[in-house]
PDB file of C-alpha atoms in Angstrom:
ATOM      1  CA  MET A   1       0.055   0.012   0.040  1.00  0.00           C
ATOM      2  CA  THR A   2       3.089   3.040   0.903  1.00  0.00           C
ATOM      3  CA  ILE A   3       4.458   1.854  -2.655  1.00  0.00           C
ATOM      4  CA  LEU A   4       1.065   2.330  -4.232  1.00  0.00           C
ATOM      5  CA  ALA A   5       1.032   5.989  -2.062  1.00  0.00           C
ATOM      6  CA  SER A   6       4.325   6.713  -2.891  1.00  0.00           C
ATOM      7  CA  LEU A   7       4.010   6.345  -6.836  1.00  0.00           C
ATOM      8  CA  CYS A   8       1.092   8.051  -6.912  1.00  0.00           C
ATOM      9  CA  LEU A   9       2.345  11.095  -5.285  1.00  0.00           C
ATOM     10  CA  ALA A  10       5.246  10.831  -7.243  1.00  0.00           C
ATOM     11  CA  ALA A  11       3.229  10.977 -10.720  1.00  0.00           C
ATOM     12  CA  ALA A  12       1.479  13.858  -9.292  1.00  0.00           C
ATOM     13  CA  SER A  13       4.524  15.800  -8.214  1.00  0.00           C
ATOM     14  CA  PHE A  14       5.657  14.710 -12.049  1.00  0.00           C
ATOM     15  CA  SER A  15       2.376  15.520 -13.280  1.00  0.00           C
ATOM     16  CA  CYS A  16       2.989  19.202 -11.388  1.00  0.00           C
ATOM     17  CA  ALA A  17       7.007  20.003 -12.552  1.00  0.00           C
ATOM     18  CA  VAL A  18       5.206  19.372 -16.058  1.00  0.00           C
ATOM     19  CA  SER A  19       3.005  21.784 -16.147  1.00  0.00           C
ATOM     20  CA  GLN A  20       4.609  24.455 -14.314  1.00  0.00           C
ATOM     21  CA  THR A  21       7.466  24.623 -17.052  1.00  0.00           C
ATOM     22  CA  ALA A  22       5.026  24.581 -20.337  1.00  0.00           C
ATOM     23  CA  GLN A  23       4.545  27.894 -21.952  1.00  0.00           C
ATOM     24  CA  PRO A  24       0.913  28.800 -21.835  1.00  0.00           C
ATOM     25  CA  CYS A  25       0.971  31.086 -24.977  1.00  0.00           C
ATOM     26  CA  SER A  26       3.426  29.467 -27.094  1.00  0.00           C
ATOM     27  CA  ALA A  27       1.189  28.596 -29.888  1.00  0.00           C
ATOM     28  CA  GLN A  28       1.885  29.900 -33.149  1.00  0.00           C
ATOM     29  CA  GLU A  29      -1.571  31.934 -33.307  1.00  0.00           C
ATOM     30  CA  TYR A  30      -0.296  33.664 -30.313  1.00  0.00           C
ATOM     31  CA  ARG A  31       2.772  35.555 -32.372  1.00  0.00           C
ATOM     32  CA  GLN A  32       0.240  36.086 -35.574  1.00  0.00           C
ATOM     33  CA  PHE A  33      -0.180  39.734 -34.328  1.00  0.00           C
ATOM     34  CA  ASP A  34       3.870  40.191 -33.493  1.00  0.00           C
ATOM     35  CA  PHE A  35       4.635  42.056 -36.944  1.00  0.00           C
ATOM     36  CA  TRP A  36       2.641  45.018 -34.625  1.00  0.00           C
ATOM     37  CA  VAL A  37       4.983  44.978 -31.825  1.00  0.00           C
ATOM     38  CA  GLY A  38       7.501  47.999 -32.301  1.00  0.00           C
ATOM     39  CA  ASN A  39       8.060  51.617 -31.412  1.00  0.00           C
ATOM     40  CA  TRP A  40       6.923  53.087 -34.503  1.00  0.00           C
ATOM     41  CA  ALA A  41       5.979  56.912 -35.344  1.00  0.00           C
ATOM     42  CA  ALA A  42       2.486  57.146 -36.747  1.00  0.00           C
ATOM     43  CA  TYR A  43       1.729  58.947 -39.689  1.00  0.00           C
ATOM     44  CA  ASP A  44      -1.194  59.942 -42.520  1.00  0.00           C
ATOM     45  CA  ALA A  45      -1.320  59.388 -45.650  1.00  0.00           C
ATOM     46  CA  GLN A  46       0.236  63.287 -46.609  1.00  0.00           C
ATOM     47  CA  GLY A  47       3.416  62.112 -44.111  1.00  0.00           C
ATOM     48  CA  ASN A  48       2.437  64.424 -41.343  1.00  0.00           C
ATOM     49  CA  LEU A  49       3.172  62.777 -37.925  1.00  0.00           C
ATOM     50  CA  GLN A  50       0.076  61.997 -35.765  1.00  0.00           C
ATOM     51  CA  GLY A  51       1.808  59.823 -32.713  1.00  0.00           C
ATOM     52  CA  HIS A  52       3.809  57.759 -31.291  1.00  0.00           C
ATOM     53  CA  ASN A  53       2.874  54.120 -30.491  1.00  0.00           C
ATOM     54  CA  LEU A  54       5.255  51.726 -28.405  1.00  0.00           C
ATOM     55  CA  VAL A  55       3.750  48.260 -28.699  1.00  0.00           C
ATOM     56  CA  GLU A  56       5.081  45.154 -26.516  1.00  0.00           C
ATOM     57  CA  ARG A  57       4.621  41.622 -25.981  1.00  0.00           C
ATOM     58  CA  VAL A  58       3.775  41.205 -22.168  1.00  0.00           C
ATOM     59  CA  TYR A  59       2.547  38.995 -19.791  1.00  0.00           C
ATOM     60  CA  GLY A  60       4.824  36.168 -20.779  1.00  0.00           C
ATOM     61  CA  ASP A  61       4.182  36.789 -23.766  1.00  0.00           C
ATOM     62  CA  CYS A  62       0.613  36.248 -24.060  1.00  0.00           C
ATOM     63  CA  VAL A  63      -0.861  39.827 -24.229  1.00  0.00           C
ATOM     64  CA  VAL A  64       0.347  42.530 -27.093  1.00  0.00           C
ATOM     65  CA  GLN A  65      -0.342  45.429 -25.483  1.00  0.00           C
ATOM     66  CA  GLU A  66      -0.234  48.783 -27.037  1.00  0.00           C
ATOM     67  CA  ASN A  67       0.851  52.839 -25.653  1.00  0.00           C
ATOM     68  CA  TRP A  68      -0.271  55.782 -28.131  1.00  0.00           C
ATOM     69  CA  ARG A  69       0.675  59.567 -27.423  1.00  0.00           C
ATOM     70  CA  GLY A  70      -0.716  61.227 -30.207  1.00  0.00           C
ATOM     71  CA  VAL A  71       0.930  64.911 -31.224  1.00  0.00           C
ATOM     72  CA  LYS A  72      -2.317  66.635 -29.753  1.00  0.00           C
ATOM     73  CA  GLY A  73      -2.569  65.563 -26.609  1.00  0.00           C
ATOM     74  CA  GLY A  74      -4.484  62.489 -27.094  1.00  0.00           C
ATOM     75  CA  THR A  75      -3.345  58.803 -25.546  1.00  0.00           C
ATOM     76  CA  GLY A  76      -4.925  55.407 -25.419  1.00  0.00           C
ATOM     77  CA  SER A  77      -4.098  51.727 -24.383  1.00  0.00           C
ATOM     78  CA  SER A  78      -4.867  48.862 -26.057  1.00  0.00           C
ATOM     79  CA  PHE A  79      -4.922  44.442 -24.215  1.00  0.00           C
ATOM     80  CA  ASN A  80      -4.364  42.381 -27.232  1.00  0.00           C
ATOM     81  CA  ILE A  81      -5.389  39.127 -26.673  1.00  0.00           C
ATOM     82  CA  TYR A  82      -5.538  35.893 -28.722  1.00  0.00           C
ATOM     83  CA  ASP A  83      -8.171  33.622 -27.088  1.00  0.00           C
ATOM     84  CA  SER A  84      -7.422  30.074 -27.765  1.00  0.00           C
ATOM     85  CA  THR A  85     -10.935  28.742 -26.547  1.00  0.00           C
ATOM     86  CA  ARG A  86     -12.983  30.665 -28.923  1.00  0.00           C
ATOM     87  CA  LYS A  87     -10.266  31.216 -32.061  1.00  0.00           C
ATOM     88  CA  VAL A  88     -10.416  34.673 -32.169  1.00  0.00           C
ATOM     89  CA  TRP A  89      -8.146  37.849 -31.370  1.00  0.00           C
ATOM     90  CA  HIS A  90      -9.721  40.188 -28.726  1.00  0.00           C
ATOM     91  CA  GLN A  91      -8.811  43.970 -28.081  1.00  0.00           C
ATOM     92  CA  THR A  92      -9.577  46.308 -25.327  1.00  0.00           C
ATOM     93  CA  TRP A  93      -8.758  49.671 -25.996  1.00  0.00           C
ATOM     94  CA  VAL A  94      -8.800  52.740 -24.034  1.00  0.00           C
ATOM     95  CA  SER A  95      -7.870  56.432 -24.042  1.00  0.00           C
ATOM     96  CA  ASN A  96      -7.882  59.609 -22.291  1.00  0.00           C
ATOM     97  CA  SER A  97     -11.391  61.004 -23.592  1.00  0.00           C
ATOM     98  CA  GLY A  98     -13.228  58.077 -21.626  1.00  0.00           C
ATOM     99  CA  THR A  99     -13.663  55.349 -24.959  1.00  0.00           C
ATOM    100  CA  LEU A 100     -14.013  52.220 -24.054  1.00  0.00           C
ATOM    101  CA  LEU A 101     -13.957  50.028 -27.521  1.00  0.00           C
ATOM    102  CA  THR A 102     -13.559  46.194 -27.815  1.00  0.00           C
ATOM    103  CA  MET A 103     -13.065  44.402 -31.065  1.00  0.00           C
ATOM    104  CA  GLU A 104     -12.430  40.545 -32.105  1.00  0.00           C
ATOM    105  CA  GLY A 105     -11.560  39.458 -35.267  1.00  0.00           C
ATOM    106  CA  ASN A 106      -8.941  36.692 -36.838  1.00  0.00           C
ATOM    107  CA  LEU A 107      -5.582  37.058 -38.818  1.00  0.00           C
ATOM    108  CA  GLN A 108      -6.792  37.364 -42.845  1.00  0.00           C
ATOM    109  CA  GLY A 109      -4.041  36.539 -44.912  1.00  0.00           C
ATOM    110  CA  THR A 110      -1.257  38.321 -43.611  1.00  0.00           C
ATOM    111  CA  ASP A 111      -4.112  40.551 -42.413  1.00  0.00           C
ATOM    112  CA  MET A 112      -5.025  41.425 -38.743  1.00  0.00           C
ATOM    113  CA  VAL A 113      -8.769  42.529 -38.958  1.00  0.00           C
ATOM    114  CA  LEU A 114     -11.168  43.173 -35.976  1.00  0.00           C
ATOM    115  CA  ILE A 115     -14.811  44.259 -35.666  1.00  0.00           C
ATOM    116  CA  GLY A 116     -16.933  45.406 -32.434  1.00  0.00           C
ATOM    117  CA  LYS A 117     -19.663  47.125 -31.972  1.00  0.00           C
ATOM    118  CA  GLN A 118     -20.209  50.572 -30.179  1.00  0.00           C
ATOM    119  CA  ILE A 119     -22.790  53.235 -28.914  1.00  0.00           C
ATOM    120  CA  ASP A 120     -22.276  56.664 -30.280  1.00  0.00           C
ATOM    121  CA  ALA A 121     -23.030  59.470 -28.841  1.00  0.00           C
ATOM    122  CA  LYS A 122     -26.725  59.427 -29.848  1.00  0.00           C
ATOM    123  CA  GLY A 123     -27.164  55.896 -28.670  1.00  0.00           C
ATOM    124  CA  LEU A 124     -27.154  54.606 -31.672  1.00  0.00           C
ATOM    125  CA  PRO A 125     -24.879  51.273 -32.833  1.00  0.00           C
ATOM    126  CA  VAL A 126     -21.988  52.110 -34.604  1.00  0.00           C
ATOM    127  CA  LEU A 127     -19.516  49.141 -35.707  1.00  0.00           C
ATOM    128  CA  ASN A 128     -15.748  49.727 -35.495  1.00  0.00           C
ATOM    129  CA  ARG A 129     -12.649  48.320 -37.587  1.00  0.00           C
ATOM    130  CA  THR A 130      -9.536  48.117 -37.222  1.00  0.00           C
ATOM    131  CA  THR A 131      -7.052  46.521 -40.314  1.00  0.00           C
ATOM    132  CA  TRP A 132      -3.199  45.928 -39.601  1.00  0.00           C
ATOM    133  CA  SER A 133      -1.175  45.297 -42.641  1.00  0.00           C
ATOM    134  CA  PRO A 134       2.645  44.207 -42.181  1.00  0.00           C
ATOM    135  CA  THR A 135       4.633  46.263 -45.183  1.00  0.00           C
ATOM    136  CA  LYS A 136       8.076  46.082 -45.765  1.00  0.00           C
ATOM    137  CA  ASN A 137       8.553  49.635 -43.691  1.00  0.00           C
ATOM    138  CA  GLY A 138       6.177  48.999 -40.802  1.00  0.00           C
ATOM    139  CA  VAL A 139       2.491  48.506 -40.437  1.00  0.00           C
ATOM    140  CA  HIS A 140      -1.161  50.175 -42.081  1.00  0.00           C
ATOM    141  CA  GLN A 141      -3.263  50.484 -39.680  1.00  0.00           C
ATOM    142  CA  VAL A 142      -6.737  51.784 -41.360  1.00  0.00           C
ATOM    143  CA  TRP A 143     -10.188  52.270 -39.165  1.00  0.00           C
ATOM    144  CA  ASP A 144     -12.905  52.377 -40.517  1.00  0.00           C
ATOM    145  CA  ILE A 145     -16.871  52.849 -38.949  1.00  0.00           C
ATOM    146  CA  SER A 146     -20.198  51.722 -40.135  1.00  0.00           C
ATOM    147  CA  SER A 147     -23.121  53.411 -39.045  1.00  0.00           C
ATOM    148  CA  ASP A 148     -25.482  51.098 -41.634  1.00  0.00           C
ATOM    149  CA  ASP A 149     -24.154  47.314 -40.189  1.00  0.00           C
ATOM    150  CA  GLY A 150     -21.565  46.885 -42.415  1.00  0.00           C
ATOM    151  CA  LYS A 151     -22.967  48.104 -45.657  1.00  0.00           C
ATOM    152  CA  THR A 152     -21.092  50.614 -45.714  1.00  0.00           C
ATOM    153  CA  TRP A 153     -17.688  52.148 -44.222  1.00  0.00           C
ATOM    154  CA  GLN A 154     -15.949  55.653 -43.423  1.00  0.00           C
ATOM    155  CA  VAL A 155     -12.422  55.843 -42.970  1.00  0.00           C
ATOM    156  CA  ILE A 156     -11.681  57.922 -39.734  1.00  0.00           C
ATOM    157  CA  TYR A 157      -7.792  56.869 -39.393  1.00  0.00           C
ATOM    158  CA  ASP A 158      -5.344  56.207 -42.193  1.00  0.00           C
ATOM    159  CA  GLY A 159      -2.069  55.570 -40.425  1.00  0.00           C
ATOM    160  CA  PHE A 160       1.253  54.163 -41.699  1.00  0.00           C
ATOM    161  CA  LEU A 161       3.333  53.191 -38.423  1.00  0.00           C
ATOM    162  CA  ARG A 162       7.023  53.178 -39.307  1.00  0.00           C
ATOM    163  CA  PRO A 163       9.896  52.439 -36.703  1.00  0.00           C
ATOM    164  CA  GLU A 164      10.905  55.219 -33.969  1.00  0.00           C
ATOM    165  CA  LYS A 165      14.166  56.909 -34.366  1.00  0.00           C
ATOM    166  CA  ASP A 166      14.549  57.525 -30.780  1.00  0.00           C
ATOM    167  CA  GLU A 167      13.348  56.129 -27.046  1.00  0.00           C
ATOM    168  CA  PRO A 168       9.536  56.683 -26.986  1.00  0.00           C
ATOM    169  CA  ARG A 169       9.251  60.020 -25.055  1.00  0.00           C
ATOM    170  CA  SER A 170       7.124  59.839 -21.916  1.00  0.00           C
TER     171      SER A 170
END
């Protein structure tokens, strides 16, 4: 009986040790958004600086965190994580203007596309869609909205992220 108990205890210890060394976010899906990770300067289509965006892998490489600082004083941050149980990427964005935006989606080809519903100031539903596309010089990010359930879209941000030459400013 003591031999059986010893074997059970040893098996439980081994199982516990194995689970403690396994990387929880090591599946390749967790790396799908890595092209966005970097210290970026954001420009509009005319080449005007719009802001700075520091995007890092955090929390054991499970989360992609964005830290935005606009040239006009706007700031915001997003947390992005792959939800392996539902097979979707999730983003929660918050800003110093009181904006809360949640979006979900997936990698479509080489582009990350996330969509979420929000209620506008008039109490009407609005769809937000953001598409991040890797380019040879950085990332192209387009944020558009739809007030007719996705039949038509209006671009509200069209940005080009290029590597920042200096350390981020606080």
